Coordinates of N, CA and C in Angstrom, one line a residue:
X897 N -41.6 -36.3 49.9 CA -42.2 -37.9 49.6 C -40.8 -38.8 49.3
X898 N -40.7 -39.9 50.1 CA -39.8 -40.6 49.6 C -40.1 -41.4 48.4
X899 N -39.1 -42.1 47.9 CA -39.0 -42.8 46.8 C -40.4 -44.3 46.9
X900 N -40.3 -44.8 48.2 CA -41.0 -45.6 48.4 C -42.5 -45.4 48.4
X901 N -43.2 -44.1 48.9 CA -44.1 -43.7 48.9 C -44.8 -43.4 47.5
X902 N -43.6 -42.8 46.8 CA -44.1 -42.6 45.2 C -44.2 -44.1 44.6
X903 N -43.6 -45.1 44.8 CA -43.5 -46.4 44.0 C -45.1 -46.9 44.6
X904 N -45.6 -47.1 45.8 CA -46.9 -47.4 46.5 C -47.8 -46.9 45.7
X905 N -48.0 -45.5 45.3 CA -49.0 -44.9 44.6 C -48.8 -45.0 43.4
X906 N -47.8 -45.3 42.7 CA -47.5 -45.6 41.4 C -48.4 -47.0 41.1
X907 N -48.0 -47.9 41.9 CA -48.4 -49.4 41.8 C -49.9 -49.5 42.2
X908 N -50.6 -48.9 42.9 CA -52.1 -48.7 43.2 C -52.7 -48.1 41.8
X909 N -52.0 -47.3 41.2 CA -52.6 -46.8 39.9 C -52.7 -47.6 39.1
X910 N -51.2 -48.3 38.9 CA -51.1 -49.4 37.9 C -52.2 -50.6 37.8
X911 N -52.5 -51.2 38.9 CA -53.4 -52.3 39.4 C -54.7 -52.0 38.2
X912 N -55.1 -50.7 38.2 CA -56.3 -50.5 37.5 C -56.2 -50.6 36.0
X913 N -55.0 -50.1 35.5 CA -54.6 -50.3 33.9 C -53.8 -51.5 33.5
X914 N -53.1 -52.2 34.2 CA -52.4 -53.2 33.8 C -52.9 -54.7 34.1
X915 N -52.2 -55.6 33.3 CA -52.6 -57.0 33.5 C -52.0 -57.6 34.4
X916 N -52.5 -58.5 35.1 CA -51.6 -59.1 36.3 C -50.1 -59.8 36.3
X917 N -50.1 -60.3 34.9 CA -48.7 -60.6 34.8 C -47.7 -59.3 34.4
X918 N -48.0 -58.1 33.9 CA -47.5 -57.2 33.6 C -47.2 -56.1 35.2
X919 N -48.0 -56.6 36.0 CA -47.9 -55.7 37.5 C -46.9 -56.5 38.1
X920 N -46.9 -58.3 38.1 CA -46.0 -59.0 38.7 C -44.5 -58.5 38.0
X921 N -44.1 -58.3 37.0 CA -42.9 -57.9 36.3 C -42.8 -56.8 36.8
X922 N -43.4 -55.8 36.6 CA -43.1 -54.6 37.1 C -42.7 -54.5 38.8
X923 N -43.6 -55.4 39.5 CA -43.2 -55.3 41.3 C -41.7 -55.8 41.1
X924 N -41.5 -56.9 40.5 CA -40.0 -57.5 40.5 C -39.2 -56.9 40.5
X925 N -39.3 -56.1 39.3 CA -38.2 -55.1 38.8 C -37.8 -54.1 39.9
X926 N -38.9 -53.3 40.3 CA -39.0 -52.3 41.2 C -38.3 -52.8 42.4
X927 N -38.8 -53.8 43.2 CA -38.3 -54.4 44.4 C -36.9 -55.1 44.3
X928 N -36.4 -55.4 43.2 CA -34.7 -56.0 42.8 C -34.1 -54.9 42.6
X929 N -34.5 -54.2 41.7 CA -33.6 -53.3 41.3 C -33.3 -51.8 41.6
X930 N -34.6 -51.0 42.0 CA -34.6 -50.0 42.6 C -34.9 -49.6 44.1
X931 N -35.6 -50.3 44.8 CA -35.7 -50.2 46.0 C -34.6 -50.6 47.0
X932 N -33.7 -51.4 46.7 CA -32.7 -51.7 47.3 C -31.6 -50.2 47.7
X933 N -31.8 -49.5 46.6 CA -31.0 -48.2 46.4 C -31.6 -46.8 46.9
X934 N -32.9 -46.8 46.6 CA -33.9 -45.5 46.5 C -34.8 -45.5 47.6
X935 N -35.1 -46.7 48.1 CA -36.4 -46.7 48.8 C -36.6 -45.4 50.0
X936 N -35.5 -45.3 50.8 CA -35.8 -44.2 51.6 C -35.3 -42.5 51.3
X937 N -34.9 -42.4 50.0 CA -34.4 -41.5 49.8 C -36.0 -40.4 49.2
X938 N -35.6 -39.2 49.8 CA -36.9 -37.9 49.2 C -36.5 -38.0 47.7
X939 N -37.7 -38.0 47.0 CA -37.8 -38.0 45.5 C -37.0 -37.0 45.0
X940 N -36.7 -35.7 45.8 CA -36.0 -34.5 45.4 C -34.6 -34.9 45.5
X941 N -34.2 -35.6 46.1 CA -32.7 -35.9 46.2 C -31.9 -36.9 45.3
X942 N -32.9 -37.6 44.5 CA -32.6 -38.4 43.5 C -32.1 -37.6 42.1
X943 N -30.8 -37.7 41.7 CA -30.7 -37.0 40.6 C -30.0 -38.2 39.4
X944 N -29.6 -37.6 38.1 CA -29.4 -38.6 37.1 C -28.3 -39.3 37.5
X945 N -27.3 -38.8 38.1 CA -26.1 -39.6 38.4 C -26.1 -40.6 39.3
X946 N -27.1 -40.4 40.2 CA -27.3 -41.4 41.4 C -28.0 -42.7 40.7
X947 N -28.6 -42.5 39.6 CA -29.7 -43.2 38.8 C -28.8 -44.3 37.7
X948 N -27.7 -43.3 37.2 CA -26.5 -44.0 36.4 C -25.8 -44.9 37.1
X949 N -25.6 -44.7 38.1 CA -24.6 -45.6 39.1 C -25.6 -47.2 39.7

């Protein structure tokens, strides 16, 4: 499973539990800070050192 797939599943789950403004903030942070680096990587290949960089 890629990071992108995980985020899609996570965001679907969040829709039910979070307010719309919280969802938008979360979406913004994920799209601007995380997806450029991790989007196509398999989850099992992401390690602590990659996240710190």
